[in-house]
Coordinates of C-alpha atoms in Angstrom, one line a residue:
Chain A
M16 CA 106.5 -55.0 -50.9
T17 CA 108.8 -57.7 -51.8
R18 CA 107.9 -60.0 -48.7
Q19 CA 104.2 -59.4 -49.8
L20 CA 105.0 -60.4 -53.4
V21 CA 106.9 -63.6 -52.2
A22 CA 103.9 -64.3 -50.3
R23 CA 101.4 -64.0 -53.1
L24 CA 103.7 -65.9 -55.2
L25 CA 103.8 -69.0 -52.8
H26 CA 100.2 -68.8 -52.5
A27 CA 99.5 -68.9 -56.2
I28 CA 101.7 -72.0 -56.5
A29 CA 100.0 -73.8 -53.5
V30 CA 96.6 -72.8 -55.1
C31 CA 97.6 -74.3 -58.6
A32 CA 99.1 -77.3 -56.7
V33 CA 95.7 -78.0 -55.0
V34 CA 93.7 -77.7 -58.1
A35 CA 95.9 -79.8 -60.1
T36 CA 95.9 -82.8 -57.6
S37 CA 91.9 -82.3 -57.0
V38 CA 91.4 -82.3 -60.9
F39 CA 93.6 -85.3 -61.2
V40 CA 91.8 -87.2 -58.4
L41 CA 88.4 -86.3 -59.6
L42 CA 89.2 -87.3 -63.3
Q43 CA 90.0 -91.0 -61.8
F44 CA 86.7 -91.1 -60.4
A45 CA 85.0 -90.4 -63.8
P46 CA 84.0 -93.4 -66.0
G47 CA 85.8 -94.1 -68.9
D48 CA 89.2 -93.1 -70.6
P49 CA 90.4 -91.8 -73.9
F50 CA 90.1 -95.3 -75.4
A51 CA 86.3 -95.9 -74.3
T52 CA 85.0 -93.9 -77.1
A53 CA 88.1 -93.2 -79.4
L54 CA 88.0 -96.5 -81.1
D55 CA 84.5 -96.1 -82.0
G56 CA 82.4 -99.3 -82.8
A57 CA 81.2 -102.4 -81.2
D58 CA 83.6 -104.4 -83.4
V59 CA 86.6 -103.3 -81.8
P60 CA 88.1 -106.0 -80.0
P61 CA 88.9 -105.3 -76.6
S62 CA 92.6 -106.3 -76.7
V63 CA 93.1 -103.2 -79.2
R64 CA 91.9 -101.0 -76.4
A65 CA 94.0 -102.6 -73.7
E66 CA 96.9 -102.5 -76.1
G67 CA 96.2 -98.7 -76.6
R68 CA 95.9 -98.5 -72.7
A69 CA 99.4 -100.1 -72.4
R70 CA 101.0 -97.7 -74.9
Y71 CA 99.8 -94.5 -73.3
G72 CA 100.3 -95.6 -69.6
F73 CA 96.9 -95.8 -68.5
D74 CA 97.2 -99.3 -67.2
L75 CA 99.5 -98.1 -64.6
P76 CA 98.2 -97.3 -61.3
P77 CA 96.9 -93.7 -60.7
G78 CA 99.4 -92.8 -58.1
E79 CA 102.3 -93.5 -60.6
R80 CA 100.6 -91.9 -63.3
F81 CA 100.3 -88.8 -61.0
A82 CA 103.7 -88.6 -60.5
R83 CA 104.6 -89.1 -64.1
W84 CA 102.4 -86.2 -64.9
T85 CA 103.6 -83.9 -62.0
G86 CA 107.3 -84.7 -63.0
A87 CA 106.7 -83.6 -66.8
L88 CA 104.8 -80.6 -65.6
V89 CA 107.8 -79.2 -63.6
R90 CA 110.1 -79.8 -66.5
G91 CA 107.7 -77.7 -68.4
E92 CA 106.0 -80.2 -70.4
L93 CA 102.3 -80.4 -70.8
G94 CA 102.3 -83.9 -72.6
Y95 CA 100.4 -84.9 -75.8
S96 CA 96.8 -84.4 -77.0
A97 CA 95.5 -87.6 -78.3
S98 CA 92.5 -86.1 -79.4
R99 CA 93.9 -83.1 -81.4
H100 CA 97.1 -85.2 -82.3
R101 CA 99.2 -82.1 -81.1
A102 CA 101.2 -81.2 -78.4
V103 CA 99.1 -79.8 -75.5
A104 CA 101.4 -76.8 -75.4
D105 CA 100.6 -76.0 -79.2
V106 CA 96.9 -76.3 -78.4
V107 CA 97.2 -73.8 -75.5
G108 CA 99.3 -71.6 -77.4
D109 CA 96.6 -71.1 -80.2
A110 CA 93.8 -71.0 -77.9
L111 CA 94.8 -69.0 -74.7
P112 CA 95.0 -65.6 -76.6
R113 CA 91.7 -66.1 -78.1
T114 CA 90.2 -66.7 -74.9
L115 CA 92.4 -63.7 -73.0
L116 CA 90.9 -61.4 -76.3
L117 CA 87.2 -62.4 -75.4
V118 CA 87.5 -62.2 -71.6
G119 CA 89.6 -58.7 -71.8
V120 CA 87.3 -57.1 -74.0
A121 CA 84.1 -58.3 -72.2
L122 CA 85.8 -57.2 -68.7
V123 CA 86.8 -53.9 -69.9
L124 CA 83.7 -53.2 -72.0
G125 CA 81.4 -54.3 -69.2
F126 CA 83.5 -52.3 -66.6
A127 CA 83.2 -49.1 -68.4
A128 CA 79.4 -49.5 -69.1
G129 CA 78.6 -50.7 -65.5
V130 CA 80.3 -47.8 -64.0
G131 CA 78.9 -45.4 -66.5
I132 CA 75.3 -46.9 -65.9
A133 CA 75.9 -46.6 -62.0
L134 CA 76.9 -42.8 -62.6
V135 CA 73.6 -42.2 -64.5
Q136 CA 71.5 -43.9 -61.9
T137 CA 73.4 -41.8 -58.9
R138 CA 73.1 -38.5 -61.0
H139 CA 69.5 -39.3 -61.3
H140 CA 68.8 -41.0 -58.0
R141 CA 65.2 -42.3 -57.4
R142 CA 64.2 -40.9 -60.8
W143 CA 62.9 -42.9 -63.8
Q144 CA 66.8 -43.3 -65.1
D145 CA 67.8 -44.8 -61.8
R146 CA 64.9 -47.3 -61.8
L147 CA 65.0 -48.4 -65.6
F148 CA 68.6 -49.1 -65.4
G149 CA 67.8 -50.8 -61.9
V150 CA 65.3 -53.5 -63.7
L151 CA 67.8 -53.8 -66.6
T152 CA 70.7 -54.7 -64.2
L153 CA 68.4 -56.8 -62.3
G154 CA 67.7 -58.6 -65.6
G155 CA 71.2 -58.8 -66.5
V156 CA 72.3 -60.4 -63.2
A157 CA 69.5 -63.0 -63.3
M158 CA 69.7 -63.9 -66.8
P159 CA 72.0 -66.9 -67.3
E160 CA 74.6 -65.9 -70.0
F161 CA 74.0 -68.8 -72.2
L162 CA 70.3 -67.4 -72.5
V163 CA 71.6 -63.8 -73.3
A164 CA 74.0 -65.5 -75.7
L165 CA 71.3 -67.5 -77.5
L166 CA 68.8 -64.7 -77.6
A167 CA 71.7 -62.3 -79.2
M168 CA 72.5 -65.2 -81.7
T169 CA 68.9 -65.5 -82.8
W170 CA 68.2 -61.9 -83.2
L171 CA 71.3 -59.9 -83.7
G172 CA 72.7 -62.8 -85.6
A173 CA 70.3 -65.1 -87.5
R174 CA 67.1 -62.7 -87.8
W175 CA 68.7 -59.4 -88.6
R176 CA 72.0 -60.6 -89.6
L177 CA 74.2 -57.7 -88.0
F178 CA 76.7 -60.0 -86.7
P179 CA 78.0 -63.6 -87.5
V180 CA 76.7 -66.3 -85.4
A181 CA 79.7 -68.3 -84.9
G182 CA 83.4 -68.4 -85.4
I183 CA 86.6 -66.2 -85.2
G184 CA 86.9 -65.0 -88.6
S185 CA 85.0 -65.1 -92.2
L186 CA 86.0 -67.8 -94.6
G187 CA 88.3 -66.9 -97.5
D188 CA 92.0 -66.2 -97.7
A189 CA 92.5 -64.2 -94.6
A190 CA 96.1 -63.9 -94.8
A191 CA 95.8 -62.0 -98.0
W192 CA 93.6 -59.3 -96.4
P193 CA 95.0 -56.0 -95.3
V194 CA 95.7 -55.7 -91.5
W195 CA 93.0 -53.7 -90.5
E196 CA 90.4 -55.7 -92.8
R197 CA 91.4 -58.6 -90.6
I198 CA 91.0 -56.6 -87.6
V199 CA 87.7 -55.4 -88.3
D200 CA 86.6 -58.9 -89.2
L201 CA 87.8 -60.5 -85.9
L202 CA 86.2 -57.7 -83.9
W203 CA 82.9 -58.3 -85.9
H204 CA 83.1 -61.9 -84.8
L205 CA 84.0 -60.9 -81.5
A206 CA 80.8 -58.7 -80.7
L207 CA 78.2 -61.2 -80.0
P208 CA 80.4 -63.5 -77.7
A209 CA 82.1 -60.7 -76.0
G210 CA 78.6 -58.7 -75.8
A211 CA 76.8 -61.3 -74.1
L212 CA 79.8 -61.8 -71.7
A213 CA 80.1 -57.8 -71.1
L214 CA 76.6 -57.8 -70.1
A215 CA 76.8 -59.8 -67.1
V216 CA 79.6 -58.2 -66.2
A217 CA 78.1 -54.7 -66.8
S218 CA 74.9 -55.7 -64.4
R219 CA 77.1 -56.7 -61.7
V220 CA 79.4 -53.9 -61.7
A221 CA 76.5 -51.6 -62.1
R222 CA 74.7 -52.7 -59.2
H223 CA 77.8 -52.9 -56.8
Q224 CA 78.9 -49.6 -58.1
R225 CA 75.6 -47.6 -57.7
A226 CA 75.6 -49.0 -54.0
A227 CA 79.2 -47.7 -53.4
L228 CA 78.3 -44.2 -55.1
L229 CA 75.2 -43.9 -53.0
G230 CA 76.9 -44.5 -49.6
V231 CA 79.8 -42.2 -50.5
M232 CA 77.2 -39.5 -51.4
R233 CA 76.0 -39.1 -48.2
E234 CA 79.6 -38.1 -46.6
D235 CA 80.3 -34.7 -45.5
Y236 CA 82.9 -33.8 -48.3
I237 CA 80.3 -34.4 -50.8
R238 CA 78.2 -31.6 -49.2
T239 CA 81.2 -29.5 -49.2
A240 CA 81.8 -30.1 -52.9
R241 CA 78.3 -29.0 -53.5
A242 CA 78.7 -26.0 -51.5
K243 CA 81.5 -24.8 -53.6
G244 CA 79.1 -24.6 -56.3
L245 CA 80.2 -27.4 -58.5
G246 CA 77.9 -29.1 -60.8
E247 CA 76.0 -32.3 -59.9
W248 CA 78.2 -34.2 -62.5
N249 CA 81.4 -33.0 -61.3
V250 CA 80.3 -33.8 -57.7
I251 CA 79.9 -37.1 -58.5
V252 CA 82.7 -38.0 -60.8
R253 CA 85.6 -36.0 -59.4
H254 CA 84.6 -36.6 -55.6
A255 CA 82.2 -39.4 -55.0
L256 CA 83.6 -42.0 -57.7
P257 CA 87.3 -42.0 -56.4
N258 CA 86.2 -43.0 -53.0
A259 CA 83.8 -45.4 -54.4
I260 CA 85.4 -47.3 -57.1
G261 CA 87.6 -49.4 -55.1
P262 CA 85.6 -52.2 -53.7
V263 CA 84.1 -52.7 -57.5
I264 CA 88.1 -53.1 -58.8
A265 CA 88.3 -55.6 -56.1
L266 CA 85.0 -57.4 -56.6
L267 CA 86.1 -57.7 -60.3
G268 CA 89.1 -59.7 -59.5
L269 CA 86.7 -62.4 -57.4
A270 CA 84.5 -62.3 -60.1
L271 CA 87.0 -63.3 -62.9
P272 CA 86.8 -67.0 -62.0
S273 CA 83.3 -67.0 -63.0
L274 CA 83.7 -65.0 -65.7
V275 CA 86.2 -67.6 -67.3
G276 CA 83.4 -70.1 -66.2
G277 CA 81.1 -68.3 -68.2
A278 CA 83.7 -68.1 -71.3
V279 CA 83.5 -71.8 -71.5
L280 CA 79.7 -71.8 -72.1
I281 CA 80.1 -68.7 -74.6
E282 CA 82.8 -70.1 -76.5
R283 CA 80.7 -73.3 -76.9
I284 CA 77.8 -71.6 -78.1
F285 CA 79.2 -69.4 -80.5
G286 CA 81.9 -71.8 -81.6
W287 CA 85.0 -69.5 -80.4
P288 CA 88.0 -71.7 -80.6
G289 CA 89.6 -70.6 -77.1
M290 CA 90.5 -72.5 -73.9
G291 CA 86.7 -72.7 -73.0
L292 CA 85.9 -74.7 -76.4
T293 CA 89.0 -76.5 -75.9
L294 CA 88.5 -77.8 -72.5
F295 CA 84.9 -78.6 -73.6
D296 CA 86.1 -80.9 -76.4
A297 CA 88.9 -82.3 -74.5
L298 CA 86.4 -83.2 -71.4
L299 CA 84.0 -85.2 -74.2
A300 CA 87.2 -86.8 -75.5
R301 CA 88.6 -87.6 -72.2
D302 CA 91.9 -86.1 -73.4
Y303 CA 93.3 -86.0 -69.8
P304 CA 96.5 -84.2 -70.6
L305 CA 94.7 -81.2 -72.1
I306 CA 91.8 -81.3 -69.6
L307 CA 94.4 -81.0 -66.8
A308 CA 96.2 -78.2 -68.6
A309 CA 93.2 -76.3 -69.3
V310 CA 91.8 -76.2 -65.8
L311 CA 95.3 -75.5 -64.4
L312 CA 95.7 -72.4 -66.9
A313 CA 92.3 -71.2 -65.7
T314 CA 93.3 -71.6 -62.2
L315 CA 96.7 -69.6 -62.9
L316 CA 94.6 -67.0 -64.6
A317 CA 92.2 -66.5 -61.9
V318 CA 95.0 -66.4 -59.4
V319 CA 97.1 -63.5 -61.3
A320 CA 94.0 -61.7 -61.9
R321 CA 93.2 -61.6 -58.5
T322 CA 96.5 -60.6 -57.4
V323 CA 96.6 -57.9 -59.8
T324 CA 93.3 -56.4 -58.9
E325 CA 93.8 -56.4 -55.1
A326 CA 97.1 -54.4 -55.7
V327 CA 94.9 -52.0 -57.8
A328 CA 92.3 -51.7 -55.1
E329 CA 94.6 -51.5 -52.4
F330 CA 96.2 -48.4 -54.4
V331 CA 92.8 -46.8 -55.3
V332 CA 91.3 -47.3 -51.5
P333 CA 90.7 -44.0 -49.7
R334 CA 94.0 -42.9 -48.1
R335 CA 92.5 -42.2 -44.7
A336 CA 91.4 -46.2 -44.5
R337 CA 95.3 -47.2 -44.8
E338 CA 96.5 -44.9 -41.8
P339 CA 96.7 -47.2 -38.7
Chain B
M22 CA 69.3 2.5 -44.7
N23 CA 70.6 0.6 -47.1
P24 CA 68.7 -3.0 -48.3
P25 CA 69.7 -5.8 -46.1
L26 CA 72.2 -8.1 -47.3
L27 CA 70.5 -11.3 -46.4
S28 CA 66.8 -11.1 -45.5
V29 CA 65.0 -14.2 -44.3
E30 CA 61.1 -14.1 -43.9
R31 CA 58.8 -16.5 -42.3
L32 CA 61.3 -19.7 -43.2
Q33 CA 59.6 -22.8 -42.6
I34 CA 61.8 -26.2 -42.8
D35 CA 59.6 -29.3 -42.8
A36 CA 61.0 -32.9 -42.6
E37 CA 59.2 -35.4 -44.4
G38 CA 56.7 -37.5 -42.6
A39 CA 57.6 -41.5 -42.6
R40 CA 54.7 -43.0 -44.5
G41 CA 52.0 -40.4 -45.1
A42 CA 52.5 -39.1 -41.4
A43 CA 52.2 -35.4 -41.0
P44 CA 55.6 -33.6 -41.7
T45 CA 57.6 -32.7 -38.8
P46 CA 58.4 -28.9 -38.5
I47 CA 62.1 -28.2 -38.0
L48 CA 61.9 -24.1 -38.4
R49 CA 58.4 -22.8 -38.0
G50 CA 58.5 -19.4 -39.3
V51 CA 61.9 -17.7 -38.9
S52 CA 62.6 -14.1 -40.0
F53 CA 65.8 -11.9 -39.6
V54 CA 68.0 -9.9 -41.8
V55 CA 71.8 -9.6 -41.7
Q56 CA 73.5 -6.3 -42.8
P57 CA 76.5 -6.0 -45.2
G58 CA 79.8 -6.5 -43.0
E59 CA 77.7 -7.6 -39.9
T60 CA 78.4 -10.5 -37.6
V61 CA 75.4 -12.3 -36.5
G62 CA 75.5 -15.2 -34.1
V63 CA 72.5 -17.8 -34.3
L64 CA 72.3 -19.5 -30.7
G65 CA 70.4 -22.7 -30.2
A66 CA 70.6 -26.1 -28.6
S67 CA 71.3 -29.0 -30.8
G68 CA 68.5 -29.8 -32.7
S69 CA 67.0 -26.1 -32.7
G70 CA 67.2 -26.2 -36.4
K71 CA 70.5 -24.3 -36.6
T72 CA 72.2 -26.4 -39.0
S73 CA 69.1 -26.8 -41.4
L74 CA 68.7 -22.9 -41.4
A75 CA 72.2 -22.7 -42.7
L76 CA 72.1 -25.3 -45.2
S77 CA 68.6 -24.0 -46.7
L78 CA 70.4 -20.9 -47.2
L79 CA 72.9 -22.5 -49.4
G80 CA 70.0 -24.8 -51.1
L81 CA 71.8 -27.8 -49.7
L82 CA 68.9 -29.4 -47.6
P83 CA 68.9 -33.1 -47.7
P84 CA 65.8 -34.2 -50.1
A85 CA 63.7 -35.2 -46.9
L86 CA 63.7 -31.6 -45.9
T87 CA 61.6 -28.8 -47.6
A88 CA 62.0 -25.1 -46.9
R89 CA 59.3 -22.4 -47.7
G90 CA 59.1 -18.9 -47.2
R91 CA 61.5 -16.0 -48.7
V92 CA 65.1 -15.8 -48.5
L93 CA 66.4 -12.4 -50.2
F94 CA 70.1 -12.4 -50.7
E95 CA 71.7 -9.5 -52.7
G96 CA 68.3 -9.5 -54.6
H97 CA 67.9 -12.9 -55.6
E98 CA 64.9 -14.7 -54.0
L99 CA 67.1 -17.9 -53.3
L100 CA 64.1 -20.4 -52.5
A101 CA 62.3 -19.5 -56.0
A102 CA 65.6 -19.3 -57.8
S103 CA 66.6 -21.9 -60.6
R104 CA 69.3 -24.6 -59.6
G105 CA 71.7 -23.1 -61.7
A106 CA 71.5 -19.6 -60.4
R107 CA 71.5 -21.3 -56.8
R108 CA 74.6 -22.9 -57.6
A109 CA 76.3 -19.9 -59.5
L110 CA 76.0 -18.0 -56.0
R111 CA 77.1 -20.8 -53.8
G112 CA 80.9 -20.5 -52.8
R113 CA 81.3 -17.3 -54.8
R114 CA 78.8 -14.6 -52.9
L115 CA 77.7 -17.0 -50.0
S116 CA 79.7 -19.7 -49.0
I117 CA 79.9 -22.0 -45.6
V118 CA 82.5 -23.3 -43.1
F119 CA 81.4 -26.7 -41.9
Q120 CA 81.6 -28.4 -38.6
E121 CA 83.7 -31.4 -39.1
P122 CA 87.3 -30.6 -40.6
L123 CA 87.9 -34.2 -40.7
T124 CA 85.0 -35.5 -42.8
A125 CA 84.2 -32.3 -44.6
L126 CA 87.4 -32.8 -47.1
N127 CA 87.6 -35.4 -49.6
P128 CA 90.3 -38.2 -48.1
R129 CA 91.6 -38.7 -51.8
M130 CA 92.3 -35.2 -53.2
R131 CA 95.3 -32.7 -52.1
V132 CA 93.9 -30.0 -50.1
G133 CA 95.3 -27.5 -52.6
V134 CA 93.5 -28.9 -55.3
Q135 CA 90.4 -29.1 -53.2
V136 CA 90.7 -25.3 -52.6
A137 CA 91.7 -24.4 -56.1
E138 CA 88.6 -26.2 -57.2
M139 CA 86.6 -23.5 -55.9
A140 CA 87.8 -21.0 -58.4
C141 CA 87.5 -23.9 -61.1
A142 CA 83.9 -24.0 -60.3
H143 CA 83.1 -20.2 -60.8
G144 CA 84.8 -19.9 -64.3
E145 CA 88.7 -20.3 -63.9
R146 CA 89.9 -22.0 -66.6
D147 CA 93.6 -22.1 -66.0
A148 CA 94.4 -24.7 -63.6
R149 CA 97.7 -23.3 -62.8
R150 CA 96.5 -19.8 -61.6
A151 CA 93.8 -21.5 -59.4
M152 CA 96.3 -23.7 -57.7
Q153 CA 98.8 -20.4 -57.2
G154 CA 95.5 -18.5 -55.8
A155 CA 94.7 -21.5 -53.5
V156 CA 98.3 -21.4 -52.2
D157 CA 98.1 -17.8 -51.6
M158 CA 94.9 -18.0 -49.8
L159 CA 96.0 -20.8 -47.6
G160 CA 99.0 -18.8 -46.6
R161 CA 96.6 -16.0 -45.7
V162 CA 94.8 -18.1 -43.5
G163 CA 97.8 -19.1 -41.4
L164 CA 98.8 -22.6 -42.8
A165 CA 102.6 -22.7 -42.5
E166 CA 104.5 -23.8 -45.5
A167 CA 101.4 -23.3 -47.6
E168 CA 103.0 -24.3 -50.8
V169 CA 103.9 -27.6 -49.5
R170 CA 101.0 -28.3 -47.2
A171 CA 98.7 -27.6 -50.5
Q172 CA 100.2 -30.9 -51.8
R173 CA 99.2 -33.1 -48.8
Y174 CA 96.0 -35.1 -48.1
P175 CA 93.3 -34.1 -45.5
H176 CA 94.6 -37.0 -43.2
E177 CA 98.3 -35.6 -43.2
L178 CA 96.9 -32.5 -41.3
S179 CA 96.1 -31.6 -38.0
G180 CA 92.3 -30.5 -37.2
G181 CA 93.2 -26.8 -37.0
E182 CA 95.0 -26.9 -40.1
R183 CA 92.1 -28.7 -41.7
Q184 CA 89.7 -26.2 -40.5
R185 CA 92.2 -23.5 -41.9
V186 CA 91.6 -25.2 -45.6
L187 CA 88.0 -25.2 -45.3
L188 CA 88.3 -21.5 -44.6
A189 CA 90.6 -20.7 -47.4
M190 CA 88.0 -22.5 -49.6
A191 CA 85.1 -20.3 -48.5
L192 CA 87.0 -17.3 -48.6
L193 CA 88.9 -17.8 -52.2
L194 CA 86.2 -15.9 -53.9
D195 CA 85.6 -13.0 -51.7
P196 CA 82.0 -13.9 -50.5
A197 CA 79.6 -11.3 -49.4
L198 CA 78.3 -13.6 -46.7
L199 CA 80.1 -16.4 -45.0
I200 CA 78.2 -19.0 -42.7
A201 CA 80.2 -20.7 -40.2
D202 CA 78.1 -24.0 -39.0
E203 CA 79.7 -24.8 -35.6
P204 CA 83.3 -24.0 -36.9
T205 CA 85.1 -24.5 -33.8
S206 CA 82.9 -27.3 -32.1
A207 CA 85.3 -30.2 -33.3
L208 CA 88.8 -28.5 -32.3
D209 CA 90.4 -28.3 -29.0
V210 CA 90.0 -24.9 -27.0
T211 CA 93.1 -23.2 -28.0
V212 CA 92.8 -23.9 -31.5
Q213 CA 89.3 -22.8 -31.3
A214 CA 90.4 -19.2 -30.2
Q215 CA 92.8 -19.1 -33.1
V216 CA 90.2 -20.0 -35.6
L217 CA 87.6 -17.6 -34.0
Q218 CA 90.5 -14.8 -34.4
L219 CA 91.1 -15.7 -37.8
L220 CA 87.4 -15.6 -38.8
H221 CA 87.2 -12.0 -37.6
A222 CA 90.4 -11.0 -39.0
Q223 CA 89.5 -12.3 -42.6
Q224 CA 86.0 -10.7 -41.9
R225 CA 87.1 -7.1 -41.1
E226 CA 89.7 -7.4 -43.9
R227 CA 87.2 -8.2 -46.4
G228 CA 84.1 -6.2 -44.9
M229 CA 82.3 -9.6 -45.4
A230 CA 79.1 -10.4 -43.5
L231 CA 79.4 -13.3 -41.1
L232 CA 76.8 -15.6 -39.7
L233 CA 78.0 -17.5 -37.0
V234 CA 76.1 -20.8 -35.9
S235 CA 76.7 -22.3 -32.9
H236 CA 75.5 -23.9 -29.6
D237 CA 78.2 -22.3 -27.7
L238 CA 77.2 -19.0 -26.1
G239 CA 80.9 -18.3 -25.0
V240 CA 81.9 -18.4 -29.2
I241 CA 78.8 -16.2 -29.8
A242 CA 79.3 -13.6 -26.9
T243 CA 82.9 -12.9 -27.8
S244 CA 82.5 -12.2 -31.3
C245 CA 78.9 -11.3 -32.5
E246 CA 77.4 -7.9 -32.7
R247 CA 74.0 -9.2 -32.5
T248 CA 72.8 -12.7 -31.3
I249 CA 69.4 -14.6 -32.5
V250 CA 68.2 -17.2 -30.4
L251 CA 66.5 -20.2 -31.8
H252 CA 64.3 -22.4 -29.9
D253 CA 61.7 -24.6 -31.0
G254 CA 61.7 -23.6 -34.4
L255 CA 61.3 -20.3 -33.7
V256 CA 63.3 -16.9 -33.2
V257 CA 62.6 -16.3 -29.3
E258 CA 65.5 -13.5 -29.3
D259 CA 66.9 -11.1 -32.0
V260 CA 68.9 -8.3 -30.1
P261 CA 72.5 -6.6 -29.9
T262 CA 74.7 -9.3 -28.1
H263 CA 75.6 -7.1 -24.7
Q264 CA 71.8 -6.7 -24.4
F265 CA 71.2 -10.1 -24.7
L266 CA 74.0 -10.8 -22.3
S267 CA 73.0 -8.4 -19.4
A268 CA 68.9 -8.7 -19.8
P269 CA 67.8 -12.0 -22.1
E270 CA 63.9 -11.8 -22.4
H271 CA 62.9 -15.2 -23.4
A272 CA 63.2 -18.0 -20.6
Q273 CA 65.1 -20.3 -22.7
A274 CA 67.5 -17.5 -23.8
R275 CA 67.9 -16.5 -19.8
A276 CA 68.6 -20.2 -19.1
L277 CA 71.2 -20.2 -21.6
V278 CA 73.1 -17.1 -20.3
D279 CA 72.6 -18.2 -16.7
A280 CA 74.2 -21.7 -17.1
V281 CA 77.4 -19.8 -18.4
R282 CA 77.0 -16.4 -16.7
P283 CA 80.5 -16.6 -14.7
A284 CA 82.3 -17.6 -18.0
V285 CA 80.8 -15.0 -20.0
R286 CA 81.3 -12.2 -17.3
S287 CA 85.3 -13.1 -17.1
A288 CA 85.3 -12.8 -20.8

């Protein structure tokens, strides 16, 4: 167990190192630097830009800059964000919890809804409920998240005014409100972005979970369960689901990176000030330290999530399968 | 004479044809009766429709198979009964032991729980009492250290032990009829004999009827009062077992008996 843990940790560190290096190299090939746009206007003399570059070390050769950055990283320093005029660690410290909230809620909602849909489909296999959800989840898989987000924003937000279209909280002196009112306000703002993300998760989970359930429903022990006189719901939930949910949990871990990627778009659309929006703004501003920190964090998140889901899935797979 | 426990009349089972093709008959009008407490063997080659017959009695045929005819069990017309009514009978009055003791148990559930579930499916609310009943029954079907074994998962038990678990499950609620579908085919010979002995001991103790479905003439010859031979979807023989062994009428039945005659004679 300990050996496995150490191996996974080393693996995670290696992945992060590779990602950090690649992103740094790729950024070298991208045109521009923080001073290409930061000092707007054609009348800024080139000497001013050059002075800025020299002050922040952008005139150094790439190799040396990489060495400086990694050196700082090892010491736990993420650097200074020129576009936000704050330490990168502070920017990330504000943004990360918001993204974790968004992605976490979407993941839990989407997983629960997806499994629920698959259970209904299995219970009513080949009847209209199965077909209806089959079409809906196919749509959910096929439709890009930004389209779902824009549709939700247009109809639920702008037309029917059920939810706010953007932001993380209502205007006003939020600090003076009672705690539960602040929580309700936060959830109310969370509804559309988390819902749009959850829809994609639910569709994928439902399609995989349904296939896994139908496979298990052909097993002999399902017939035994029915021969006991158990009701069909009991047969499905008690006997089929525990044997069919392992692969879907593993899938969730693999899907997490794409969920984080989806979160970038969703945060941008709904103005949700999390890591995605931060990364997006940082890219436009060529805020290298912030870009690198954001990408590195996303990588770390994906690696941790995959390790955790692998461990969970291993725990949940049929015991028979673990026998040598 | 009392009304029979189970009376099957002109039972037909058809397999759905692929893409509008005519359905394939599996059983083509099977009739027989089982009296309370009787032991009846159903003998047939593989593919003769034995297992479909057993499943149709419980209402567990796969969706591609349809059954027609009349099946009367304790006054219930099974094929016409509602799903709920059939479910209430399954396990309580009419239960089954399946062929594959490995795959017939849920790999992710402790065997004691799987047995206790039988009671819970038929109205037992107290989980602890259900579990106690399950452990008692596991002990009565000869599972050593039942208390401990009940906490095991199926893969931790041997084939014979798993078959005992399935039997405990089937006997838990004292059914009037037990259907055993090839209960011993997956076991090695010594365990086979033990399981058969156990079946008969339990049957005598409870006065339960037993419908023993097998392709193994030896199993049926040593244990059944009456033998029904299925061939090509029809009942070709329905006589007391001793008569069947000494003078089988149908060519197929004769072939079956001749093939194993030395073994049966010595049995």
